[in-house]
Short mmCIF file of N, CA, C and O in Angstrom, two decimals:
data_model
loop_
_atom_site.label_atom_id
_atom_site.label_comp_id
_atom_site.label_asym_id
_atom_site.label_seq_id
_atom_site.Cartn_x
_atom_site.Cartn_y
_atom_site.Cartn_z
N MET A 1119 -0.78 31.47 -1.31
CA MET A 1119 0.46 31.07 -0.37
C MET A 1119 0.25 31.99 0.85
O MET A 1119 0.36 33.12 0.75
N THR A 1120 0.56 31.21 1.84
CA THR A 1120 0.65 31.57 3.27
C THR A 1120 2.12 31.91 3.49
O THR A 1120 2.91 30.98 3.59
N LEU A 1121 2.50 33.13 4.11
CA LEU A 1121 3.64 33.46 4.49
C LEU A 1121 3.80 33.59 6.01
O LEU A 1121 2.84 34.12 6.73
N VAL A 1122 5.13 33.25 6.69
CA VAL A 1122 5.21 33.41 8.01
C VAL A 1122 6.70 33.85 8.08
O VAL A 1122 7.34 33.85 7.00
N ALA A 1123 7.06 34.17 9.41
CA ALA A 1123 8.59 34.66 9.45
C ALA A 1123 9.23 33.76 10.51
O ALA A 1123 8.46 33.23 11.43
N VAL A 1124 10.33 33.17 10.10
CA VAL A 1124 10.94 32.20 10.77
C VAL A 1124 12.54 32.53 11.28
O VAL A 1124 13.32 32.95 10.39
N ALA A 1125 12.85 32.31 12.49
CA ALA A 1125 14.05 32.57 12.98
C ALA A 1125 14.75 31.21 13.44
O ALA A 1125 13.98 30.41 13.93
N PRO A 1126 15.99 31.06 13.23
CA PRO A 1126 16.74 30.01 13.48
C PRO A 1126 16.98 29.38 14.94
O PRO A 1126 17.06 28.43 15.29
N LYS A 1127 16.60 30.45 15.82
CA LYS A 1127 16.50 30.07 17.20
C LYS A 1127 15.66 30.92 17.94
O LYS A 1127 15.14 31.97 17.63
N ARG A 1128 15.22 30.52 19.02
CA ARG A 1128 13.98 31.20 19.90
C ARG A 1128 14.49 32.54 20.53
O ARG A 1128 13.77 33.29 20.95
N THR A 1129 15.74 32.58 20.76
CA THR A 1129 16.15 33.49 21.76
C THR A 1129 16.29 34.85 21.33
O THR A 1129 17.06 35.69 22.04
N GLU A 1130 15.84 35.16 20.20
CA GLU A 1130 16.04 36.60 19.68
C GLU A 1130 15.19 37.67 20.45
O GLU A 1130 14.03 37.25 20.87
N PHE A 1131 15.64 38.70 20.63
CA PHE A 1131 14.90 39.91 21.37
C PHE A 1131 14.20 40.56 20.26
O PHE A 1131 14.55 40.57 19.07
N GLY A 1132 13.14 41.20 20.67
CA GLY A 1132 12.39 41.68 19.72
C GLY A 1132 12.20 43.47 19.73
O GLY A 1132 12.60 44.08 20.73
N PHE A 1133 11.77 44.09 18.87
CA PHE A 1133 11.51 45.45 18.66
C PHE A 1133 10.39 45.88 19.58
O PHE A 1133 9.22 45.21 19.67
N GLU A 1134 10.68 46.83 20.60
CA GLU A 1134 9.77 47.36 21.36
C GLU A 1134 10.20 48.54 22.01
O GLU A 1134 11.33 48.93 21.72
N PRO A 1135 9.44 49.59 22.66
CA PRO A 1135 9.84 50.88 23.23
C PRO A 1135 11.22 50.53 24.12
O PRO A 1135 10.96 49.62 25.06
N GLY A 1136 12.27 51.24 24.13
CA GLY A 1136 13.36 51.06 24.67
C GLY A 1136 14.28 50.04 24.22
O GLY A 1136 15.60 49.88 24.58
N GLN A 1137 13.92 49.30 23.32
CA GLN A 1137 14.71 48.23 22.58
C GLN A 1137 14.45 48.33 21.26
O GLN A 1137 13.74 47.47 20.52
N GLU A 1138 14.70 49.47 20.47
CA GLU A 1138 14.27 49.83 19.14
C GLU A 1138 15.21 49.39 18.03
O GLU A 1138 15.27 49.80 16.89
N TRP A 1139 16.34 48.57 18.29
CA TRP A 1139 17.24 47.81 17.45
C TRP A 1139 16.91 46.54 17.69
O TRP A 1139 17.24 45.91 18.88
N ALA A 1140 16.71 45.72 16.75
CA ALA A 1140 16.57 44.18 16.81
C ALA A 1140 17.03 43.59 15.73
O ALA A 1140 16.89 44.18 14.52
N PRO A 1141 18.03 42.55 15.86
CA PRO A 1141 18.74 42.07 14.31
C PRO A 1141 17.37 41.40 13.48
O PRO A 1141 16.46 41.04 14.09
N LYS A 1142 17.89 41.51 12.18
CA LYS A 1142 16.80 41.01 11.19
C LYS A 1142 17.14 39.57 11.06
O LYS A 1142 17.54 39.01 9.91
N HIS A 1143 16.92 38.56 12.04
CA HIS A 1143 17.04 37.11 11.85
C HIS A 1143 15.73 36.53 11.36
O HIS A 1143 15.98 35.29 11.16
N TYR A 1144 14.67 36.91 11.30
CA TYR A 1144 13.61 36.56 10.79
C TYR A 1144 13.58 36.39 9.35
O TYR A 1144 13.68 37.29 8.53
N VAL A 1145 13.26 35.14 8.65
CA VAL A 1145 13.18 35.14 7.24
C VAL A 1145 11.73 34.98 6.89
O VAL A 1145 11.17 33.85 7.38
N VAL A 1146 11.28 35.58 5.76
CA VAL A 1146 9.76 35.17 5.19
C VAL A 1146 9.97 33.82 4.56
O VAL A 1146 10.65 33.72 3.53
N ARG A 1147 9.16 33.10 4.95
CA ARG A 1147 9.08 31.79 4.31
C ARG A 1147 7.55 31.45 4.03
O ARG A 1147 6.77 31.93 4.59
N GLU A 1148 7.46 30.50 2.93
CA GLU A 1148 6.00 29.96 2.84
C GLU A 1148 5.74 28.97 3.75
O GLU A 1148 6.61 28.37 4.38
N LEU A 1149 4.61 29.03 4.47
CA LEU A 1149 4.15 28.32 5.66
C LEU A 1149 4.66 26.71 5.59
O LEU A 1149 5.22 26.28 6.29
N ARG A 1150 4.21 26.02 4.29
CA ARG A 1150 4.51 24.71 4.45
C ARG A 1150 6.07 24.49 4.42
O ARG A 1150 6.53 23.47 4.95
N GLU A 1151 6.69 25.12 3.65
CA GLU A 1151 8.30 25.07 3.54
C GLU A 1151 8.87 25.36 5.24
O GLU A 1151 9.54 24.75 5.61
N ALA A 1152 8.31 26.34 5.91
CA ALA A 1152 8.63 26.79 7.14
C ALA A 1152 8.45 25.50 8.03
O ALA A 1152 9.38 25.03 9.02
N LEU A 1153 7.34 24.92 7.89
CA LEU A 1153 7.03 23.71 8.91
C LEU A 1153 7.59 22.54 8.54
O LEU A 1153 7.69 21.64 9.39
N THR A 1154 8.29 22.35 7.13
CA THR A 1154 8.74 20.95 6.88
C THR A 1154 10.40 21.05 6.93
O THR A 1154 10.84 20.04 6.69
N ARG A 1155 10.98 22.17 7.06
CA ARG A 1155 12.27 22.38 7.14
C ARG A 1155 13.01 21.87 8.36
O ARG A 1155 12.17 21.80 9.52
N THR A 1156 14.20 21.32 8.33
CA THR A 1156 14.65 20.63 9.51
C THR A 1156 15.57 21.95 10.11
O THR A 1156 16.31 22.58 9.67
N TYR A 1157 15.33 22.00 11.54
CA TYR A 1157 16.07 22.96 12.42
C TYR A 1157 16.82 22.26 13.39
O TYR A 1157 16.44 21.11 13.88
N PHE A 1158 18.00 22.77 13.65
CA PHE A 1158 18.95 22.12 14.54
C PHE A 1158 18.73 22.62 15.96
O PHE A 1158 19.54 22.15 16.91
N THR A 1159 17.89 23.60 16.09
CA THR A 1159 17.65 24.14 17.39
C THR A 1159 16.17 24.34 17.42
O THR A 1159 15.54 24.20 16.55
N SER A 1160 15.74 24.88 18.55
CA SER A 1160 14.13 25.34 18.79
C SER A 1160 13.97 26.67 17.79
O SER A 1160 14.28 27.65 18.50
N ALA A 1161 13.48 26.34 16.65
CA ALA A 1161 13.11 27.61 15.82
C ALA A 1161 12.04 28.25 16.25
O ALA A 1161 11.29 27.70 17.16
N HIS A 1162 11.92 29.45 15.79
CA HIS A 1162 10.76 30.27 16.38
C HIS A 1162 9.99 30.88 15.07
O HIS A 1162 10.51 31.42 14.38
N LEU A 1163 8.72 30.47 14.99
CA LEU A 1163 7.95 31.01 13.86
C LEU A 1163 7.02 32.10 14.48
O LEU A 1163 6.38 31.99 15.43
N SER A 1164 7.05 33.12 13.72
CA SER A 1164 6.12 34.36 14.01
C SER A 1164 5.20 34.49 12.69
O SER A 1164 5.47 34.49 11.63
N PRO A 1165 3.58 34.58 13.16
CA PRO A 1165 2.81 34.99 12.11
C PRO A 1165 2.96 36.66 11.69
O PRO A 1165 2.26 37.05 10.96
N TYR A 1166 3.80 37.47 12.42
CA TYR A 1166 3.81 38.87 12.37
C TYR A 1166 4.81 39.08 11.01
O TYR A 1166 6.15 38.53 10.89
N LEU A 1167 4.21 39.77 10.13
CA LEU A 1167 5.11 40.02 8.89
C LEU A 1167 4.90 41.43 8.38
O LEU A 1167 4.06 42.03 8.31
N VAL A 1168 6.11 41.99 8.02
CA VAL A 1168 6.25 43.22 7.69
C VAL A 1168 5.59 43.52 6.17
O VAL A 1168 6.12 42.65 5.33
N GLU A 1169 4.67 44.24 6.03
CA GLU A 1169 4.13 44.11 4.69
C GLU A 1169 5.22 44.70 3.67
O GLU A 1169 6.11 45.65 3.78
N GLY A 1170 4.94 43.97 2.47
CA GLY A 1170 5.88 44.39 1.46
C GLY A 1170 7.19 43.35 1.18
O GLY A 1170 7.82 43.55 0.31
N LEU A 1171 7.52 42.67 2.30
CA LEU A 1171 8.61 41.79 2.03
C LEU A 1171 8.18 40.66 1.37
O LEU A 1171 7.31 40.02 1.39
N ALA A 1172 9.21 40.19 0.45
CA ALA A 1172 8.93 38.92 -0.55
C ALA A 1172 9.66 37.68 0.41
O ALA A 1172 10.27 37.84 1.31
N LEU A 1173 9.41 36.78 -0.38
CA LEU A 1173 10.03 35.56 0.10
C LEU A 1173 11.58 35.65 0.26
O LEU A 1173 12.08 36.09 -0.39
N ASP A 1174 12.11 35.06 1.41
CA ASP A 1174 13.40 35.25 1.79
C ASP A 1174 13.78 36.68 2.18
O ASP A 1174 15.07 36.96 2.45
N GLY A 1175 12.71 37.58 2.47
CA GLY A 1175 13.15 38.97 2.76
C GLY A 1175 13.32 38.88 4.34
O GLY A 1175 12.93 37.66 5.02
N ARG A 1176 14.09 39.59 5.00
CA ARG A 1176 14.40 39.63 6.33
C ARG A 1176 13.73 40.56 7.19
O ARG A 1176 13.56 41.70 6.70
N GLN A 1177 13.57 40.32 8.47
CA GLN A 1177 12.91 41.42 9.25
C GLN A 1177 13.35 40.85 10.74
O GLN A 1177 13.76 39.69 11.21
N CYS A 1178 13.00 41.95 11.63
CA CYS A 1178 13.25 41.74 13.09
C CYS A 1178 12.03 41.01 13.81
O CYS A 1178 10.91 40.99 13.33
N ARG A 1179 12.27 40.61 14.87
CA ARG A 1179 11.03 40.05 15.73
C ARG A 1179 10.64 41.36 16.10
O ARG A 1179 11.12 42.56 16.63
N ILE A 1180 9.07 41.30 16.14
CA ILE A 1180 8.52 42.75 16.62
C ILE A 1180 7.53 42.28 17.83
O ILE A 1180 6.64 41.47 17.62
N ASN A 1181 7.78 42.62 18.95
CA ASN A 1181 7.04 42.25 19.93
C ASN A 1181 5.75 43.10 20.05
O ASN A 1181 5.54 44.43 19.44
N LYS A 1182 4.62 42.67 20.62
CA LYS A 1182 3.54 43.37 20.73
C LYS A 1182 3.39 44.66 21.18
O LYS A 1182 2.79 45.57 20.72
N ALA A 1183 4.40 44.92 22.34
CA ALA A 1183 4.39 46.18 22.79
C ALA A 1183 5.05 47.12 21.75
O ALA A 1183 4.90 48.56 22.13
N GLY A 1184 5.72 46.74 20.80
CA GLY A 1184 6.36 47.51 19.97
C GLY A 1184 5.72 47.91 18.52
O GLY A 1184 6.28 48.47 17.70
N LEU A 1185 4.50 47.26 18.41
CA LEU A 1185 3.95 47.34 17.09
C LEU A 1185 3.64 48.84 16.61
O LEU A 1185 3.95 48.95 15.45
N GLU A 1186 3.07 49.67 17.29
CA GLU A 1186 2.83 50.95 16.86
C GLU A 1186 4.02 51.83 16.72
O GLU A 1186 4.22 52.36 15.45
N LEU A 1187 4.93 51.60 17.57
CA LEU A 1187 6.35 52.26 17.36
C LEU A 1187 6.97 51.90 15.93
O LEU A 1187 7.57 52.49 15.16
N PHE A 1188 6.88 50.39 15.86
CA PHE A 1188 7.58 49.91 14.52
C PHE A 1188 6.99 50.48 13.35
O PHE A 1188 7.80 50.73 12.43
N GLU A 1189 5.78 50.31 13.39
CA GLU A 1189 4.96 50.89 11.99
C GLU A 1189 5.39 52.39 11.90
O GLU A 1189 5.44 52.69 10.72
N ASN A 1190 5.36 53.24 13.03
CA ASN A 1190 5.53 54.62 12.75
C ASN A 1190 7.11 54.92 12.22
O ASN A 1190 7.30 55.52 11.44
N GLN A 1191 7.96 54.16 12.95
CA GLN A 1191 9.42 54.32 12.47
C GLN A 1191 9.50 53.62 11.17
O GLN A 1191 10.36 54.42 10.26
N SER A 1192 9.08 52.60 10.69
CA SER A 1192 9.27 51.85 9.31
C SER A 1192 8.39 52.25 8.33
O SER A 1192 8.64 51.87 7.13
N CYS A 1193 7.01 52.96 8.62
CA CYS A 1193 6.32 53.35 7.65
C CYS A 1193 5.66 52.14 6.89
O CYS A 1193 5.46 52.15 5.71
N ALA A 1194 5.52 50.94 7.57
CA ALA A 1194 5.16 49.75 7.15
C ALA A 1194 4.31 49.00 7.94
O ALA A 1194 4.55 49.10 9.40
N ARG A 1195 3.21 48.28 7.58
CA ARG A 1195 2.18 47.82 8.44
C ARG A 1195 2.69 46.32 8.93
O ARG A 1195 3.43 46.07 7.98
N VAL A 1196 2.12 45.81 9.73
CA VAL A 1196 2.54 44.37 10.28
C VAL A 1196 1.09 43.84 10.00
O VAL A 1196 0.09 44.10 10.72
N LEU A 1197 1.29 42.63 9.24
CA LEU A 1197 0.22 41.86 8.93
C LEU A 1197 0.34 40.29 9.25
O LEU A 1197 1.52 40.02 9.75
N THR A 1198 -0.70 39.75 9.43
CA THR A 1198 -0.60 38.24 9.66
C THR A 1198 -1.42 37.35 8.51
O THR A 1198 -2.27 37.88 8.03
N GLN A 1199 -0.95 36.38 8.19
CA GLN A 1199 -1.60 35.43 6.98
C GLN A 1199 -1.86 34.14 7.63
O GLN A 1199 -2.60 33.21 7.02
N ALA A 1200 -1.67 33.95 8.96
CA ALA A 1200 -2.06 32.60 9.71
C ALA A 1200 -2.33 33.04 11.22
O ALA A 1200 -1.53 33.82 11.74
N PHE A 1201 -3.23 32.23 11.71
CA PHE A 1201 -3.27 32.17 13.16
C PHE A 1201 -2.43 31.06 13.80
O PHE A 1201 -2.43 29.97 13.04
N LEU A 1202 -1.71 31.23 14.89
CA LEU A 1202 -1.07 30.24 15.51
C LEU A 1202 -1.52 30.25 17.07
O LEU A 1202 -1.74 31.25 17.65
N CYS A 1203 -1.87 28.94 17.29
CA CYS A 1203 -2.25 28.51 18.57
C CYS A 1203 -1.47 27.77 19.65
O CYS A 1203 -1.47 26.58 19.20
N ASP A 1204 -0.71 28.05 20.48
CA ASP A 1204 -0.10 27.07 21.36
C ASP A 1204 -0.90 26.41 22.26
O ASP A 1204 -1.84 27.00 22.94
N ILE A 1205 -1.00 25.14 22.15
CA ILE A 1205 -1.72 24.36 23.35
C ILE A 1205 -0.51 23.47 24.20
O ILE A 1205 -0.10 22.48 23.62
N ASP A 1206 -0.39 23.98 25.43
CA ASP A 1206 0.71 23.60 26.01
C ASP A 1206 0.06 22.22 26.96
O ASP A 1206 -1.03 22.12 27.30
N ASN A 1207 1.04 21.32 27.30
CA ASN A 1207 0.64 20.29 27.98
C ASN A 1207 0.31 20.63 29.46
O ASN A 1207 1.10 21.68 29.85
N PRO A 1208 -0.24 20.24 30.35
CA PRO A 1208 -0.20 20.45 31.76
C PRO A 1208 1.02 20.58 32.23
O PRO A 1208 1.95 19.71 32.30
N ALA A 1209 1.23 21.74 33.09
CA ALA A 1209 2.37 22.11 33.76
C ALA A 1209 3.56 22.24 32.56
O ALA A 1209 4.72 22.30 33.12
N HIS A 1210 3.14 22.29 31.33
CA HIS A 1210 4.49 22.46 30.44
C HIS A 1210 5.12 21.26 30.36
O HIS A 1210 6.40 21.17 30.02
N GLY A 1211 4.60 20.13 30.86
CA GLY A 1211 5.31 18.93 30.93
C GLY A 1211 5.69 17.94 29.67
O GLY A 1211 5.09 18.25 28.67
N ASP A 1212 6.24 17.04 29.89
CA ASP A 1212 6.47 16.08 28.82
C ASP A 1212 5.41 15.26 28.46
O ASP A 1212 4.27 14.95 29.23
N TRP A 1213 5.40 14.72 27.07
CA TRP A 1213 4.27 13.93 26.73
C TRP A 1213 4.22 12.67 27.43
O TRP A 1213 5.23 12.02 27.48
N THR A 1214 3.18 12.02 27.79
CA THR A 1214 2.70 10.82 28.10
C THR A 1214 2.04 9.75 26.97
O THR A 1214 1.26 10.65 26.15
N ASP A 1215 1.91 8.68 26.93
CA ASP A 1215 1.03 7.97 25.91
C ASP A 1215 -0.31 8.28 25.97
O ASP A 1215 -1.04 8.71 25.11
N GLU A 1216 -0.62 8.38 27.15
CA GLU A 1216 -2.17 8.85 27.47
C GLU A 1216 -2.54 10.15 27.16
O GLU A 1216 -3.47 10.58 26.42
N LEU A 1217 -1.62 11.22 27.24
CA LEU A 1217 -1.66 12.54 26.89
C LEU A 1217 -1.76 12.70 25.38
O LEU A 1217 -2.44 13.41 24.92
N PHE A 1218 -0.81 11.95 24.72
CA PHE A 1218 -0.60 12.04 23.46
C PHE A 1218 -1.78 11.54 22.75
O PHE A 1218 -2.34 12.23 21.73
N GLU A 1219 -2.30 10.40 23.14
CA GLU A 1219 -3.41 9.78 22.50
C GLU A 1219 -4.92 10.67 22.78
O GLU A 1219 -5.84 10.94 21.73
N ARG A 1220 -4.84 11.35 23.89
CA ARG A 1220 -6.06 12.36 23.92
C ARG A 1220 -5.92 13.67 23.17
O ARG A 1220 -6.92 14.00 22.65
N ALA A 1221 -4.57 14.08 22.82
CA ALA A 1221 -4.48 15.16 22.11
C ALA A 1221 -4.66 14.76 20.57
O ALA A 1221 -5.51 15.63 19.76
N ARG A 1222 -4.43 13.39 20.20
CA ARG A 1222 -4.57 13.17 18.90
C ARG A 1222 -6.17 12.94 18.70
O ARG A 1222 -6.86 13.31 17.51
N GLU A 1223 -6.93 12.59 19.57
CA GLU A 1223 -8.36 12.34 19.34
C GLU A 1223 -9.08 13.85 19.40
O GLU A 1223 -9.89 14.00 18.51
N GLU A 1224 -8.50 14.85 20.16
CA GLU A 1224 -8.97 16.26 20.03
C GLU A 1224 -8.70 16.87 18.49
O GLU A 1224 -9.53 17.42 18.05
N ASP A 1225 -7.39 16.70 18.14
CA ASP A 1225 -7.17 16.96 16.77
C ASP A 1225 -8.13 16.32 15.30
O ASP A 1225 -8.28 17.11 14.66
N ARG A 1226 -8.50 15.12 16.00
CA ARG A 1226 -9.38 14.45 14.80
C ARG A 1226 -10.80 14.97 14.95
O ARG A 1226 -11.70 15.01 13.96
N THR A 1227 -11.44 15.40 16.24
CA THR A 1227 -12.51 15.45 16.33
C THR A 1227 -12.99 17.19 16.79
O THR A 1227 -14.29 17.30 16.63
N LEU A 1228 -12.34 17.88 17.17
CA LEU A 1228 -12.84 19.18 17.47
C LEU A 1228 -13.02 19.90 16.16
O LEU A 1228 -12.12 20.01 15.35
N PRO A 1229 -14.25 20.40 16.03
CA PRO A 1229 -14.76 21.35 14.99
C PRO A 1229 -13.59 22.55 14.65
O PRO A 1229 -13.34 22.76 13.49
N SER A 1230 -13.21 23.07 15.78
CA SER A 1230 -12.25 24.14 15.46
C SER A 1230 -11.01 23.90 14.92
O SER A 1230 -10.19 24.84 14.51
N LEU A 1231 -10.65 22.79 14.83
CA LEU A 1231 -9.34 22.25 14.35
C LEU A 1231 -9.50 21.50 12.84
O LEU A 1231 -8.70 21.24 12.32
N SER A 1232 -10.72 21.60 12.44
CA SER A 1232 -10.93 20.67 11.12
C SER A 1232 -10.34 21.30 9.90
O SER A 1232 -10.16 20.51 9.18
N THR A 1233 -10.05 22.70 9.94
CA THR A 1233 -9.42 23.24 8.73
C THR A 1233 -7.87 23.48 9.17
O THR A 1233 -7.16 24.20 8.27
N ALA A 1234 -7.49 23.32 10.27
CA ALA A 1234 -6.19 23.84 10.87
C ALA A 1234 -5.07 22.68 10.74
O ALA A 1234 -5.51 21.42 10.69
N GLY A 1235 -3.98 23.00 10.70
CA GLY A 1235 -2.96 22.00 10.75
C GLY A 1235 -2.31 21.88 12.24
O GLY A 1235 -2.58 23.03 12.83
N VAL A 1236 -1.84 20.79 12.69
CA VAL A 1236 -1.33 20.75 14.17
C VAL A 1236 0.10 20.14 14.04
O VAL A 1236 0.25 19.16 13.31
N TYR A 1237 1.04 20.71 14.72
CA TYR A 1237 2.28 20.11 14.93
C TYR A 1237 2.56 19.90 16.32
O TYR A 1237 2.08 20.71 17.32
N TYR A 1238 3.44 19.02 16.66
CA TYR A 1238 3.86 18.47 18.05
C TYR A 1238 5.19 19.09 18.34
O TYR A 1238 6.20 19.22 17.61
N THR A 1239 5.30 19.61 19.81
CA THR A 1239 6.44 20.11 20.25
C THR A 1239 6.85 19.33 21.26
O THR A 1239 5.90 18.52 21.84
N PRO A 1240 7.98 19.42 22.09
CA PRO A 1240 8.27 18.52 23.17
C PRO A 1240 7.34 18.79 24.34
O PRO A 1240 7.18 17.79 25.19
N HIS A 1241 6.71 19.69 24.46
CA HIS A 1241 5.78 20.14 25.68
C HIS A 1241 4.32 20.70 25.33
O HIS A 1241 3.73 21.20 26.13
N GLY A 1242 4.06 20.31 24.08
CA GLY A 1242 2.50 20.52 23.71
C GLY A 1242 2.45 20.60 22.20
O GLY A 1242 3.32 19.76 21.62
N ARG A 1243 1.56 21.28 21.58
CA ARG A 1243 1.46 21.32 20.32
C ARG A 1243 0.83 22.72 19.70
O ARG A 1243 0.52 23.63 20.75
N ARG A 1244 0.83 22.80 18.32
CA ARG A 1244 0.45 24.09 17.97
C ARG A 1244 -0.33 24.04 16.95
O ARG A 1244 0.08 23.26 15.93
N ALA A 1245 -1.38 24.71 16.82
CA ALA A 1245 -2.54 24.68 15.73
C ALA A 1245 -2.16 25.83 14.80
O ALA A 1245 -1.91 27.03 15.33
N VAL A 1246 -2.30 25.58 13.53
CA VAL A 1246 -1.79 26.58 12.52
C VAL A 1246 -3.06 26.67 11.64
O VAL A 1246 -3.52 25.86 10.99
N GLN A 1247 -3.82 28.10 11.58
CA GLN A 1247 -4.78 28.20 10.66
C GLN A 1247 -4.43 29.34 9.64
O GLN A 1247 -4.41 30.42 9.92
N PRO A 1248 -4.26 28.77 8.27
CA PRO A 1248 -4.04 29.85 7.35
C PRO A 1248 -5.47 30.63 7.19
O PRO A 1248 -6.46 30.14 7.42
N LEU A 1249 -5.06 32.01 6.90
CA LEU A 1249 -6.30 32.83 6.62
C LEU A 1249 -6.46 32.95 5.08
O LEU A 1249 -5.61 32.92 4.27
N THR A 1250 -7.67 33.33 4.76
CA THR A 1250 -8.00 33.61 3.20
C THR A 1250 -7.38 34.95 2.98
O THR A 1250 -7.23 35.16 1.59
N ARG A 1251 -7.08 35.87 3.70
CA ARG A 1251 -6.42 37.22 3.32
C ARG A 1251 -5.65 37.51 4.62
O ARG A 1251 -6.09 37.34 5.58
N PRO A 1252 -4.73 38.45 4.18
CA PRO A 1252 -3.82 38.89 5.15
C PRO A 1252 -4.71 39.91 6.11
O PRO A 1252 -5.61 40.78 5.62
N LEU A 1253 -4.48 39.96 7.33
CA LEU A 1253 -5.04 40.99 8.31
C LEU A 1253 -4.21 41.59 9.17
O LEU A 1253 -3.00 41.14 9.40
N ASP A 1254 -4.48 42.78 9.48
CA ASP A 1254 -3.50 43.74 10.24
C ASP A 1254 -3.35 42.98 11.50
O ASP A 1254 -4.40 42.52 12.23
N VAL A 1255 -2.39 42.86 12.17
CA VAL A 1255 -2.39 42.11 13.32
C VAL A 1255 -3.23 42.72 14.57
O VAL A 1255 -3.62 41.77 15.38
N ARG A 1256 -3.61 43.80 14.44
CA ARG A 1256 -4.21 44.27 15.68
C ARG A 1256 -5.67 43.71 15.54
O ARG A 1256 -6.42 43.38 16.63
N GLU A 1257 -6.10 43.21 14.26
CA GLU A 1257 -7.49 42.70 14.21
C GLU A 1257 -7.39 41.17 14.74
O GLU A 1257 -8.40 40.72 14.90
N THR A 1258 -6.30 40.63 14.70
CA THR A 1258 -6.07 39.19 15.23
C THR A 1258 -6.00 38.99 16.71
O THR A 1258 -6.17 38.07 17.16
N GLU A 1259 -5.45 40.21 17.48
CA GLU A 1259 -5.12 40.02 18.83
C GLU A 1259 -6.41 39.86 19.68
O GLU A 1259 -6.36 39.23 20.68
N ALA A 1260 -7.41 40.28 19.34
CA ALA A 1260 -8.68 40.01 20.01
C ALA A 1260 -9.23 38.73 19.96
O ALA A 1260 -9.79 38.18 20.81
#
């Protein structure tokens, strides 16, 4: 089972130096459930997971700049169970029929997407690749 963290809206601020209190609005969800749930605003999905949280557990958003401080203060590692890759439309623009057809062709033919899922957003798409084992997020940033 691949887990991710989801917040009901994107505007949550995250844990980082100087901003060491952040609301625990992110809920641990199974990836498929997170991607098929209906959201009434632009939800925000994060692959960062606090080690040890179970399904429906809550955590704050953790910004990259705050990883080390968060782990030191909480005594918990931050892991990921999936790679996420945003693929923005040119100039972050709206979809056109031509752009959409080109994206769909890439989704079908690019070897790097052969085992990934892809979902579409108003101004691009996101590739989601579940991992076979959890990784420390520092291993995934490179």
